[in-house]
Amino acid sequence: MSDKSTLSGIVGERGVEQTVEGHITACSASRDNSRFAFATGEGDLLIVPRETLRDTATWTTVQAHDGPVLALSPDVAGAGFLSGGEDCRLKRTVGDTPEELAKTRRWIEHVACWSDGRKGTIAFASGKEVHLREADGTTALRTLEHPSTVSGIVFDAKGKRIAASHYNGASMWFVNSKDSAAKVYEWKGSHIGITIHPAGEALITSMQENDLHGWRLSDGHNMRMSGYPTKVMSFAFTRNGKWLATSGADSVILWPFFNGGPMGKPPSELPGIPGVLCTRVAAHPQQDVVVAGFADGAVLMMDQSSERVLPVCPAGGGSVTALAFSSDGCILGYGTEDGRVGVVDLTAPA
Amino acid sequence: MSEIQGETKDQVPVTVLTGFLGAGKTTLLNHILTAEHGRKYAVVINEFGELGVDNDLVVDADEEVFEMNNGCICCTVRGDLIRILGSLMKRRAKFDGIIVETTGLADPAPVAQTFFVDENVREKTRLDAVVTVVDAYNVLQTLEESSEAVHQIAFADVIILNKTDLVDEAKLAEIEAKIRQINAYVKIHPAVRSNVALTDVLDQGGFDLQRALEYEPDFLENTEHSHEEGVTSMSFPVSEPINEARFHAWISALLQEQGGDILRSKGILNFAGHDDRYAFQAVHMMADGDFIGPWKQGEKKESRLVFIGRNLNRPRLRRGFESCRA
């Protein structure tokens, strides 16, 4: 538990911090925003009830996986979470007892879930395969085969398509079509992560070689976004899809996705910490606000239009490895490689 | 390598275990894992089933080789290793070192290059040594038939010359000479059933060229190999201090041009204006280096570079290195 007087950030007034065993691999809010979860390299899920967010005595730890948790997603509905791990298992955790939904031969490294509140689809990647499941998590829909190990998966906003990144490009599939083959977007090299524009205008991957690559979906036009000193491990479109916020430099790099951009347009930058790499970014779901985590453990929240910077927490606890807003934008959570976790209630009076 | 460990104690040492099918890799692996050393190793292997490695932390690899996008065909890395090492680092406290066992036919280059290329791997781990297990009974024939076997010896920092009970003294001498023709500066440990001292295999400090040179100081020093087709090794000493900038310019141009042929290069350098030794190493065209602490008391401050590869032109390499003198 943190001493408020030593904190210089909004977590001191509006949130709480704790240090737990293990590397924080991911964090997420549940679909109904009633709970927030942190996943660890020790296989645990640390679950934070929103109602009593600042009372760490009400947090619970659930042993979900044997070995590190590699992926975490909100469940299709309600207060549950889906997670995948090195134990090759897909788990659903609603209460304190995780339920096994699938067991594969390879690590489950990526889990994604699409939901419109009534129906939903679950996807998880294991080796070269992406498995699609109905909302119950156990009814198999399709298995999508890829030429090499899948390094990232993403649903489009309507849940109609799913895209996967892999070596030499990305593949896009229609979720409900039984027989269609993937539309393959080729670009030589190793693609290590993927995201899709909220309005379906572009597919973006990060690459082994400190670049981003993209394809305009209307015509397959290639776009390259380069100049990073390190690999881009984290990226997020802002709420309206106008900007793509990215990690990988000592400031937050934002690429413009309007007026023909990012082709031929320079990126914009938000302030960072000089000489300290940004390792994680997340975009607020309702406001033009981006939050960034850094290699020294600091987290900053930034208003895009005014470029005002609000410190969330100071440095400490190792590199920021997990960062997420709840879908209503009211909770922000972060975690580091040395097990420092923090949650902030953005609605709470300061 | 106390100097290295002092500077990089947070980096996990990784031992790459290679060798032809049936050479005795798995026997060596089990020997390492069951020995009384009080240390825990995570093991990355390619085939689970047949070998029965008894360890909590055994991870199954895919051997996914990636070409890098720099237009060079020799610049390949193992994508699966990047993922596996990254994930192992999430439970760093659980083990003291990592052993990567490659399949018998694998080229060790993509494995070794992974430790140079990927920034996260470089930050968290260090390549301690490439250990190649060689089957004394079959090696001469294997080397005739397989370029992979030649590569496995060329890339090795340590060779476990196994099954020595199956050959006589004369044959053994012939084998050692053949190995040294390919890689003159490798440490060779004769063994039966992979039974070697663990200190010969683990914690080798990949950079420690000095140790290799002490082991076999001037072998092949005066032999001319520039017209031979096969893989050979050459070493070049310079007694005057080296100009750091000039060296980097020369070596990067050289590796750019000949990186495909130069399988490995290593060196200990005395840069003008620095008290510490500089350790340099490269796999093909991917190079890396760092200052590794002061010269030992009474040690000659001599710079030395070793090249292992094909089509090495001795006079040209020597002139190039000598032109880097401060």
XYZ file of C-alpha atoms in Angstrom:
676
model
C 0.000 0.000 0.000
C 1.250 3.395 -0.919
C 1.712 6.322 1.328
C -0.187 9.234 -0.215
C 2.390 11.761 0.818
C 5.056 10.110 -1.337
C 2.938 10.113 -4.470
C 2.946 12.936 -6.936
C 0.132 12.040 -9.258
C -3.618 11.693 -9.317
C -3.394 8.137 -8.016
C -2.706 9.717 -4.607
C -6.110 11.438 -4.496
C -8.209 9.296 -6.778
C -6.786 5.834 -6.636
C -4.582 3.329 -4.949
C -1.428 1.357 -5.615
C -0.213 -2.006 -4.496
C 2.768 -4.221 -5.244
C 2.092 -7.871 -5.974
C 4.168 -10.916 -6.814
C 5.162 -11.119 -10.447
C 5.380 -9.263 -13.719
C 2.075 -7.629 -14.745
C 1.347 -8.909 -18.239
C -2.008 -7.261 -18.976
C -4.931 -5.369 -17.453
C -8.532 -4.822 -18.430
C -11.942 -3.779 -17.161
C -14.868 -6.195 -17.413
C -17.551 -5.528 -20.046
C -19.961 -4.089 -17.428
C -17.112 -2.032 -15.906
C -17.892 -3.418 -12.449
C -14.470 -5.005 -12.039
C -10.909 -4.384 -13.159
C -8.326 -7.178 -13.523
C -4.552 -7.461 -13.664
C -2.853 -10.578 -15.065
C 0.560 -11.715 -13.828
C 3.548 -13.741 -14.942
C 2.776 -16.066 -12.026
C -0.549 -17.121 -13.521
C -2.769 -15.028 -11.249
C -5.597 -12.647 -11.936
C -5.852 -9.833 -9.432
C -9.460 -8.666 -9.405
C -10.476 -5.202 -8.233
C -14.169 -4.443 -7.545
C -14.997 -0.960 -8.760
C -17.280 -0.190 -5.827
C -14.461 -0.575 -3.342
C -11.566 0.119 -5.674
C -9.490 2.003 -3.120
C -9.860 -0.622 -0.416
C -7.219 -3.171 -1.381
C -8.565 -5.569 1.243
C -11.493 -6.179 -1.109
C -9.235 -7.155 -4.019
C -9.062 -10.873 -4.722
C -6.377 -13.033 -6.301
C -7.434 -15.937 -8.493
C -4.971 -18.583 -9.669
C -6.090 -18.853 -13.294
C -3.110 -20.384 -15.126
C -0.142 -22.599 -14.565
C 2.680 -20.342 -15.811
C 2.332 -16.782 -17.075
C -0.963 -15.288 -18.194
C -0.234 -14.191 -21.761
C -3.535 -12.574 -22.736
C -6.517 -10.993 -21.024
C -9.821 -9.718 -22.371
C -13.184 -8.721 -20.964
C -15.741 -11.483 -21.419
C -18.657 -11.123 -23.858
C -20.868 -9.702 -21.110
C -21.039 -9.061 -17.408
C -18.255 -9.041 -14.879
C -16.104 -11.847 -16.293
C -12.710 -12.054 -17.921
C -11.162 -14.344 -20.532
C -7.503 -15.255 -20.274
C -4.950 -17.400 -22.101
C -1.617 -18.676 -20.902
C 1.489 -20.745 -21.285
C -0.488 -23.675 -19.926
C -2.230 -23.703 -23.365
C -5.599 -23.087 -21.716
C -8.343 -20.557 -22.292
C -10.090 -19.675 -19.027
C -13.159 -17.703 -18.047
C -13.095 -16.107 -14.610
C -16.347 -14.727 -13.284
C -16.185 -15.403 -9.566
C -13.241 -16.933 -7.774
C -13.103 -20.175 -9.737
C -11.781 -20.027 -13.290
C -13.578 -22.255 -15.770
C -11.602 -23.938 -18.540
C -13.045 -23.209 -21.991
C -10.353 -24.703 -24.213
C -7.060 -26.551 -24.168
C -4.720 -26.432 -27.149
C -1.246 -27.745 -27.987
C 0.431 -24.331 -28.148
C 0.508 -21.354 -25.834
C -2.591 -19.194 -25.968
C -0.919 -15.852 -26.556
C -3.801 -13.693 -27.744
C -7.438 -13.464 -26.711
C -9.999 -11.079 -28.187
C -13.703 -10.728 -27.696
C -16.312 -8.788 -29.605
C -19.729 -8.000 -28.194
C -22.628 -5.681 -28.977
C -24.236 -6.340 -25.624
C -26.602 -9.031 -26.967
C -24.370 -11.368 -28.920
C -20.658 -11.842 -29.077
C -17.733 -13.809 -30.464
C -14.608 -15.041 -28.745
C -11.290 -15.518 -30.546
C -7.975 -16.836 -29.314
C -4.685 -17.514 -31.029
C -2.610 -20.604 -30.393
C 0.442 -21.098 -32.594
C -0.599 -20.626 -36.217
C -4.312 -21.026 -35.501
C -7.023 -18.606 -34.520
C -10.003 -20.321 -32.917
C -13.407 -18.682 -33.069
C -15.983 -19.551 -30.444
C -19.559 -18.572 -29.754
C -20.251 -16.388 -26.750
C -20.532 -19.426 -24.457
C -16.828 -19.979 -25.059
C -17.143 -23.706 -25.709
C -19.035 -23.913 -29.004
C -16.473 -23.850 -31.796
C -17.306 -21.750 -34.857
C -14.189 -21.950 -37.032
C -10.462 -22.498 -36.899
C -8.477 -20.098 -39.046
C -5.101 -21.363 -40.287
C -2.184 -19.007 -40.877
C 1.204 -19.487 -42.539
C 3.147 -18.755 -39.331
C 2.565 -18.024 -35.658
C -0.118 -15.436 -35.047
C 1.296 -12.402 -33.232
C -1.897 -10.431 -32.720
C -5.651 -10.541 -33.351
C -8.275 -7.839 -33.590
C -12.016 -7.694 -34.380
C -13.386 -4.822 -36.404
C -15.866 -2.546 -34.627
C -18.893 -4.477 -35.911
C -17.466 -7.915 -35.154
C -17.899 -8.983 -38.770
C -14.224 -9.420 -39.529
C -11.195 -10.537 -37.586
C -7.608 -9.792 -38.591
C -4.422 -11.562 -37.507
C -0.809 -10.422 -37.868
C 1.967 -12.886 -38.652
C 5.245 -13.209 -40.525
C 5.073 -11.468 -43.926
C 1.801 -9.695 -43.335
C -1.720 -9.920 -41.984
C -4.848 -11.950 -42.804
C -8.411 -10.704 -42.595
C -11.331 -13.152 -42.284
C -15.092 -12.840 -42.289
C -16.235 -14.268 -38.961
C -19.556 -15.703 -40.130
C -18.571 -17.031 -43.520
C -17.977 -20.765 -43.382
C -15.874 -21.236 -46.463
C -14.174 -17.992 -47.351
C -10.412 -17.785 -47.413
C -8.572 -14.918 -45.804
C -7.828 -11.703 -47.585
C -4.078 -11.560 -47.165
C -2.273 -8.249 -46.792
C 1.348 -8.902 -47.637
C 4.408 -7.035 -46.509
C 7.738 -8.773 -46.047
C 9.028 -9.104 -42.536
C 7.875 -10.009 -39.082
C 4.679 -8.318 -37.927
C 4.333 -8.449 -34.163
C 1.038 -6.773 -33.318
C -2.143 -5.534 -34.968
C -4.931 -3.008 -34.664
C -7.774 -1.842 -36.872
C -9.114 1.654 -37.456
C -12.421 2.179 -35.569
C -14.226 3.009 -38.834
C -12.523 0.163 -40.676
C -10.379 2.415 -42.830
C -6.999 0.851 -42.189
C -5.259 -2.159 -40.745
C -2.045 -1.393 -38.847
C 0.700 -3.745 -37.681
C 3.849 -3.139 -35.687
C 7.028 -4.729 -36.959
C 10.184 -6.336 -35.624
C 12.171 -3.542 -37.307
C 10.963 -0.543 -35.259
C 8.332 0.404 -37.864
C 4.606 0.397 -38.211
C 3.075 -0.906 -41.392
C -0.446 -0.293 -42.596
C -2.856 -1.082 -45.381
C -5.713 1.178 -46.446
C -8.601 -1.266 -46.549
C -10.446 0.405 -49.418
C -7.677 -0.325 -51.925
C -4.897 -2.179 -50.098
C -2.535 0.792 -50.406
C 0.555 0.299 -48.218
C 1.608 2.806 -45.593
C 4.795 2.839 -43.588
C 5.310 4.733 -40.386
C 8.926 4.673 -39.332
C 11.570 6.523 -37.348
C 11.151 4.801 -33.984
C 14.234 4.145 -31.844
C 12.723 0.868 -30.564
C 9.985 -1.613 -31.363
C 6.426 -0.337 -31.109
C 4.949 -2.610 -28.443
C 1.710 -0.723 -27.906
C -0.610 1.381 -30.040
C -4.152 2.676 -29.843
C -6.528 4.665 -32.030
C -8.111 7.656 -30.353
C -11.899 7.548 -29.870
C -12.811 8.937 -33.290
C -9.987 7.250 -35.179
C -8.334 10.535 -36.067
C -5.036 9.671 -34.430
C -3.029 6.526 -33.782
C -1.077 6.883 -30.529
C 2.054 4.742 -30.305
C 4.819 3.746 -27.910
C 8.437 3.220 -28.974
C 9.935 6.705 -28.519
C 10.552 9.013 -25.571
C 7.415 10.931 -26.425
C 4.008 9.689 -27.531
C 3.954 9.605 -31.338
C 0.553 10.266 -32.924
C -0.079 9.526 -36.622
C -2.873 11.468 -38.337
C -5.621 9.393 -39.976
C -7.541 12.201 -41.697
C -7.090 14.408 -44.769
C -5.208 11.639 -46.550
C -2.869 10.916 -43.628
C -0.736 9.275 -42.491
C 0.621 9.118 -46.078
C 2.854 12.103 -46.663
C 2.073 13.605 -43.279
C 4.452 13.910 -40.351
C 3.351 12.530 -36.999
C 2.490 14.763 -34.119
C 4.061 14.311 -30.689
C 2.738 14.608 -27.186
C 5.178 15.462 -24.437
C 6.995 12.566 -22.826
C 9.850 12.119 -20.403
C 13.150 13.054 -22.063
C 15.392 10.032 -22.409
C 12.782 7.598 -21.065
C 10.986 5.323 -23.494
C 7.241 5.191 -23.694
C 6.312 1.510 -23.356
C 2.491 1.543 -23.289
C -0.273 3.796 -24.554
C -4.050 3.785 -24.147
C -6.662 6.152 -25.558
C -9.609 7.387 -23.520
C -12.847 6.006 -25.017
C -14.724 9.327 -24.791
C -12.291 12.205 -24.449
C -9.324 13.361 -26.527
C -7.020 12.076 -23.842
C -4.117 9.677 -24.193
C -2.382 7.973 -21.301
C 1.210 6.776 -21.604
C 3.341 4.456 -19.463
C 7.135 4.715 -19.456
C 10.170 2.506 -18.967
C 10.838 4.065 -15.554
C 7.348 3.194 -14.305
C 5.838 6.681 -14.613
C 2.365 7.131 -16.099
C 1.205 10.420 -17.640
C -2.218 11.450 -18.881
C -2.254 13.978 -21.703
C -4.920 16.137 -23.234
C -4.377 16.109 -26.984
C -5.681 19.571 -27.828
C -4.128 21.547 -24.976
C -1.111 19.231 -24.561
C -1.650 19.541 -20.829
C 0.052 16.780 -18.886
C -1.369 15.261 -15.743
C 0.923 12.886 -13.844
C -0.905 9.700 -12.873
C 1.952 8.198 -10.883
C 5.679 8.838 -10.516
C 8.503 6.522 -11.599
C 9.044 3.182 -9.852
C 8.402 -0.538 -10.051
C 10.079 -1.120 -13.404
C 8.789 -0.583 -16.902
C 5.056 -0.063 -17.438
C 3.799 -3.264 -19.076
C 0.011 -2.900 -18.863
C -2.310 0.065 -19.226
C -6.054 0.280 -19.864
C -9.145 2.421 -19.486
C -12.530 0.903 -18.733
C -14.917 1.218 -21.692
C -16.880 3.966 -19.910
C -13.635 5.846 -19.392
C -14.078 6.034 -15.627
C -11.309 3.682 -14.468
C -7.664 3.709 -15.450
C -5.387 0.829 -14.471
C -1.660 0.271 -14.918
C 0.908 -2.356 -14.021
C 4.680 -2.769 -14.246
C 7.209 -5.531 -14.716
C 8.032 -5.556 -10.997
C 4.436 -6.042 -9.923
C 3.406 -2.471 -9.143
C -0.276 -2.063 -9.932
C -2.443 1.031 -9.715
C -6.087 1.869 -10.322
C -7.523 5.337 -10.536
C -11.220 6.265 -10.302
C -11.472 9.209 -12.664
C -14.991 10.057 -11.443
C -14.021 10.343 -7.817
C -13.779 13.812 -6.328
C -10.191 14.855 -5.853
C 33.799 -13.894 -16.622
C 33.425 -11.874 -13.466
C 33.750 -8.611 -15.375
C 30.783 -9.414 -17.566
C 28.666 -10.644 -14.704
C 29.447 -7.532 -12.709
C 28.013 -5.354 -15.433
C 25.154 -7.435 -16.621
C 23.932 -9.303 -13.581
C 20.322 -8.730 -14.565
C 20.814 -10.460 -17.877
C 20.048 -14.142 -17.842
C 22.799 -16.299 -19.368
C 21.648 -18.428 -22.282
C 23.515 -21.529 -23.421
C 22.771 -22.715 -26.942
C 23.216 -26.442 -27.309
C 23.755 -27.706 -30.807
C 25.115 -30.825 -32.491
C 24.221 -33.379 -35.083
C 21.449 -35.932 -34.587
C 22.626 -38.628 -32.223
C 25.697 -36.728 -31.072
C 24.542 -36.743 -27.454
C 22.820 -33.392 -26.910
C 19.981 -34.770 -24.844
C 22.347 -36.841 -22.725
C 24.345 -33.690 -22.047
C 21.172 -31.759 -21.295
C 20.008 -34.322 -18.763
C 23.495 -34.446 -17.298
C 23.374 -30.665 -16.775
C 19.873 -30.711 -15.328
C 20.449 -33.523 -12.871
C 23.874 -32.401 -11.645
C 24.288 -31.009 -8.148
C 24.834 -27.343 -8.843
C 21.920 -25.820 -6.943
C 20.837 -23.867 -9.991
C 17.657 -24.018 -12.011
C 17.553 -23.904 -15.770
C 14.666 -23.227 -18.108
C 14.981 -25.432 -21.182
C 13.796 -24.615 -24.691
C 13.647 -27.664 -26.956
C 12.262 -28.466 -30.368
C 10.867 -31.919 -29.910
C 9.103 -32.825 -26.743
C 8.200 -36.436 -27.101
C 11.107 -38.779 -27.478
C 13.684 -37.321 -25.172
C 12.204 -37.245 -21.737
C 13.828 -34.160 -20.300
C 12.741 -33.959 -16.701
C 12.333 -30.299 -15.872
C 9.493 -28.046 -14.726
C 10.419 -25.362 -17.173
C 10.607 -27.115 -20.517
C 9.226 -25.054 -23.389
C 8.445 -26.407 -26.837
C 9.861 -24.274 -29.674
C 8.709 -23.966 -33.279
C 11.925 -23.093 -35.133
C 10.301 -20.194 -36.881
C 13.085 -18.495 -38.792
C 12.533 -14.891 -39.861
C 14.456 -13.018 -42.456
C 15.237 -9.494 -41.394
C 14.123 -6.672 -43.652
C 17.581 -5.256 -44.270
C 17.968 -6.969 -47.595
C 20.632 -9.389 -46.406
C 19.869 -13.066 -46.873
C 22.063 -14.165 -43.980
C 20.290 -11.956 -41.445
C 17.797 -14.382 -39.995
C 16.447 -14.688 -36.474
C 14.223 -17.130 -34.634
C 10.828 -15.540 -34.044
C 9.757 -18.301 -31.687
C 12.800 -17.684 -29.490
C 11.992 -13.986 -29.226
C 8.528 -14.903 -27.982
C 9.689 -17.680 -25.675
C 12.525 -15.689 -24.094
C 10.179 -12.723 -23.676
C 7.700 -14.875 -21.839
C 10.353 -16.608 -19.728
C 11.472 -13.162 -18.578
C 8.037 -12.693 -17.023
C 9.012 -15.268 -14.414
C 12.623 -14.309 -14.165
C 12.885 -15.231 -10.492
C 12.187 -18.896 -11.230
C 15.535 -19.833 -12.819
C 19.211 -18.934 -13.068
C 19.832 -19.633 -16.723
C 18.282 -20.787 -19.978
C 19.389 -23.646 -22.218
C 18.210 -23.658 -25.834
C 18.547 -27.012 -27.544
C 18.439 -26.831 -31.320
C 17.537 -29.712 -33.579
C 20.335 -31.683 -35.113
C 19.996 -30.218 -38.574
C 19.586 -26.621 -37.561
C 21.923 -23.869 -38.579
C 22.916 -22.150 -35.324
C 23.116 -18.721 -37.001
C 19.456 -17.704 -36.626
C 19.574 -18.684 -32.963
C 22.780 -16.759 -32.264
C 21.630 -13.738 -34.283
C 18.453 -13.476 -32.242
C 20.598 -12.330 -29.314
C 22.061 -9.504 -31.406
C 18.988 -8.325 -33.220
C 16.073 -8.224 -30.858
C 16.347 -5.335 -28.436
C 14.215 -6.922 -25.714
C 16.158 -10.167 -25.880
C 19.429 -8.223 -25.746
C 18.296 -6.219 -22.798
C 17.218 -9.183 -20.692
C 19.497 -12.034 -21.732
C 23.045 -12.643 -22.903
C 24.341 -15.406 -25.102
C 26.729 -17.217 -22.778
C 28.074 -19.771 -25.230
C 27.235 -21.931 -28.195
C 28.047 -25.482 -27.117
C 28.313 -28.007 -29.927
C 28.234 -31.718 -29.201
C 30.276 -33.658 -31.742
C 30.128 -37.425 -32.223
C 33.785 -38.458 -32.566
C 32.911 -41.717 -34.269
C 30.994 -40.115 -37.146
C 32.194 -36.543 -37.312
C 34.723 -36.801 -40.135
C 32.179 -38.308 -42.461
C 29.439 -35.937 -41.310
C 31.653 -32.948 -42.037
C 32.200 -34.244 -45.572
C 28.479 -34.581 -46.178
C 26.893 -31.707 -44.338
C 27.498 -27.983 -44.384
C 25.292 -27.679 -41.271
C 27.808 -29.757 -39.338
C 30.592 -27.423 -40.477
C 28.509 -24.445 -39.361
C 27.804 -26.003 -35.977
C 31.561 -26.264 -35.380
C 32.248 -22.796 -36.780
C 29.701 -21.205 -34.448
C 30.818 -23.076 -31.352
C 32.481 -21.473 -28.356
C 32.801 -24.894 -26.744
C 32.909 -28.322 -28.335
C 32.060 -31.468 -26.410
C 33.861 -34.145 -28.392
C 31.681 -37.071 -27.420
C 32.028 -40.860 -27.817
C 35.813 -40.669 -27.659
C 35.829 -44.274 -26.394
C 34.868 -45.382 -29.886
C 37.971 -44.009 -31.621
C 41.729 -44.463 -31.123
C 44.323 -41.817 -30.289
C 45.365 -41.237 -33.886
C 41.805 -40.720 -35.051
C 41.172 -38.377 -32.156
C 44.158 -36.256 -33.150
C 42.897 -36.172 -36.720
C 39.455 -35.068 -35.565
C 40.862 -32.313 -33.350
C 42.994 -31.048 -36.223
C 39.950 -31.021 -38.499
C 37.893 -29.118 -35.936
C 40.704 -26.595 -35.422
C 40.968 -26.101 -39.152
C 37.388 -24.813 -39.047
C 37.450 -23.088 -35.668
C 40.956 -22.691 -34.273
C 39.928 -20.918 -31.066
C 37.204 -23.179 -29.771
C 37.582 -25.023 -26.476
C 37.432 -28.781 -27.017
C 36.471 -31.128 -24.185
C 36.742 -34.858 -24.939
C 33.943 -36.862 -23.335
C 32.236 -40.213 -23.093
C 28.415 -40.188 -22.855
C 28.489 -36.370 -22.617
C 30.012 -36.679 -19.172
C 31.860 -33.372 -18.841
C 32.433 -30.966 -15.983
C 29.626 -28.425 -15.912
C 32.159 -25.636 -15.550
C 33.283 -26.560 -19.056
C 29.809 -25.945 -20.447
C 28.002 -23.327 -18.354
C 28.996 -19.747 -17.480
C 31.489 -19.512 -20.286
C 30.986 -15.777 -20.774
C 30.445 -15.665 -24.518
C 32.790 -12.749 -24.863
C 35.755 -14.405 -23.295
C 37.993 -14.697 -26.264
C 40.967 -14.324 -23.986
C 40.186 -17.624 -22.371
C 39.967 -19.333 -25.740
C 43.294 -17.895 -26.769
C 44.940 -19.020 -23.569
C 43.695 -22.476 -24.259
C 45.218 -22.665 -27.711
C 47.426 -19.610 -28.112
C 48.919 -19.464 -31.565
C 47.354 -22.301 -33.376
C 47.375 -21.907 -37.152
C 48.976 -18.519 -36.718
C 51.277 -18.976 -39.679
C 49.097 -21.016 -41.933
C 47.842 -19.539 -45.149
C 44.176 -20.323 -45.741
C 43.016 -17.638 -48.049
C 42.575 -19.921 -51.030
C 40.741 -22.685 -49.297
C 37.063 -23.071 -50.027
C 35.948 -24.341 -46.648
C 35.375 -22.643 -43.340
C 38.557 -21.528 -41.592
C 39.550 -19.223 -38.768
C 42.132 -16.485 -38.465
C 43.358 -14.320 -35.640
C 45.005 -10.909 -35.869
C 46.907 -9.147 -33.067
C 47.727 -5.452 -32.921
C 49.922 -4.240 -30.084
C 49.305 -0.501 -30.456
C 46.034 1.056 -29.193
C 43.130 1.129 -31.654
C 41.148 4.180 -32.700
C 37.574 3.408 -31.704
C 35.795 5.318 -34.453
C 38.077 4.009 -37.173
C 37.592 0.438 -35.972
C 33.804 0.688 -35.988
C 33.826 2.216 -39.458
C 36.116 -0.503 -40.778
C 34.410 -3.485 -39.151
C 30.910 -2.390 -40.129
C 31.967 -1.875 -43.739
C 33.712 -5.251 -43.698
C 30.735 -7.100 -42.232
C 28.382 -5.279 -44.563
C 30.399 -6.487 -47.497
C 31.432 -9.962 -46.353
C 28.983 -10.762 -43.551
C 27.598 -13.667 -45.532
C 30.992 -15.345 -45.521
C 32.122 -14.301 -42.063
C 30.168 -16.646 -39.835
C 31.549 -15.322 -36.589
C 33.978 -12.648 -35.500
C 35.115 -11.812 -32.002
C 37.695 -9.586 -30.453
C 39.162 -8.001 -27.379
C 40.243 -4.445 -28.140
C 42.413 -1.826 -26.513
C 40.810 1.434 -27.587
C 42.989 4.527 -27.243
C 41.810 6.706 -24.365
C 39.999 3.888 -22.541
C 41.262 1.921 -19.566
C 38.780 -0.894 -20.021
C 38.912 -3.772 -22.450
C 36.339 -3.673 -25.216
C 34.764 -6.988 -26.202
C 33.449 -7.199 -29.731
C 31.488 -10.009 -31.302
C 29.421 -10.549 -34.414
C 27.409 -13.255 -36.100
C 27.411 -12.703 -39.856
C 26.802 -8.969 -40.249
C 25.249 -8.382 -36.862
C 27.764 -6.938 -34.447
C 27.696 -6.023 -30.816
C 30.227 -4.851 -28.263
C 30.814 -3.359 -24.850
C 33.522 -2.357 -22.406
C 34.047 -5.239 -20.014
C 36.315 -3.924 -17.303
C 40.027 -3.286 -16.903
C 42.932 -5.296 -18.240
C 44.312 -7.752 -15.760
C 47.432 -6.943 -13.786
C 50.469 -7.540 -15.961
C 48.340 -8.430 -18.975
C 49.624 -7.299 -22.336
C 47.285 -4.635 -23.704
C 47.074 -6.294 -27.066
C 44.050 -6.059 -29.331
C 43.059 -9.215 -31.067
C 40.377 -10.113 -33.592
C 39.283 -13.562 -34.678
C 37.359 -14.313 -37.849
C 35.697 -17.637 -38.648
C 34.308 -18.017 -42.123
C 34.827 -18.667 -45.822
C 36.997 -16.858 -48.356
C 38.887 -14.978 -45.676
C 41.698 -12.947 -47.175
C 44.405 -12.856 -44.517
C 46.554 -9.982 -45.834
C 43.541 -7.826 -46.505
C 41.995 -8.429 -43.077
C 45.341 -7.803 -41.391
C 45.921 -4.558 -43.292
C 42.382 -3.435 -42.510
C 42.736 -4.103 -38.794
C 46.172 -2.499 -38.681
C 44.832 0.617 -40.360
C 42.637 1.152 -37.278
C 45.683 1.911 -35.119
C 45.322 5.184 -33.272
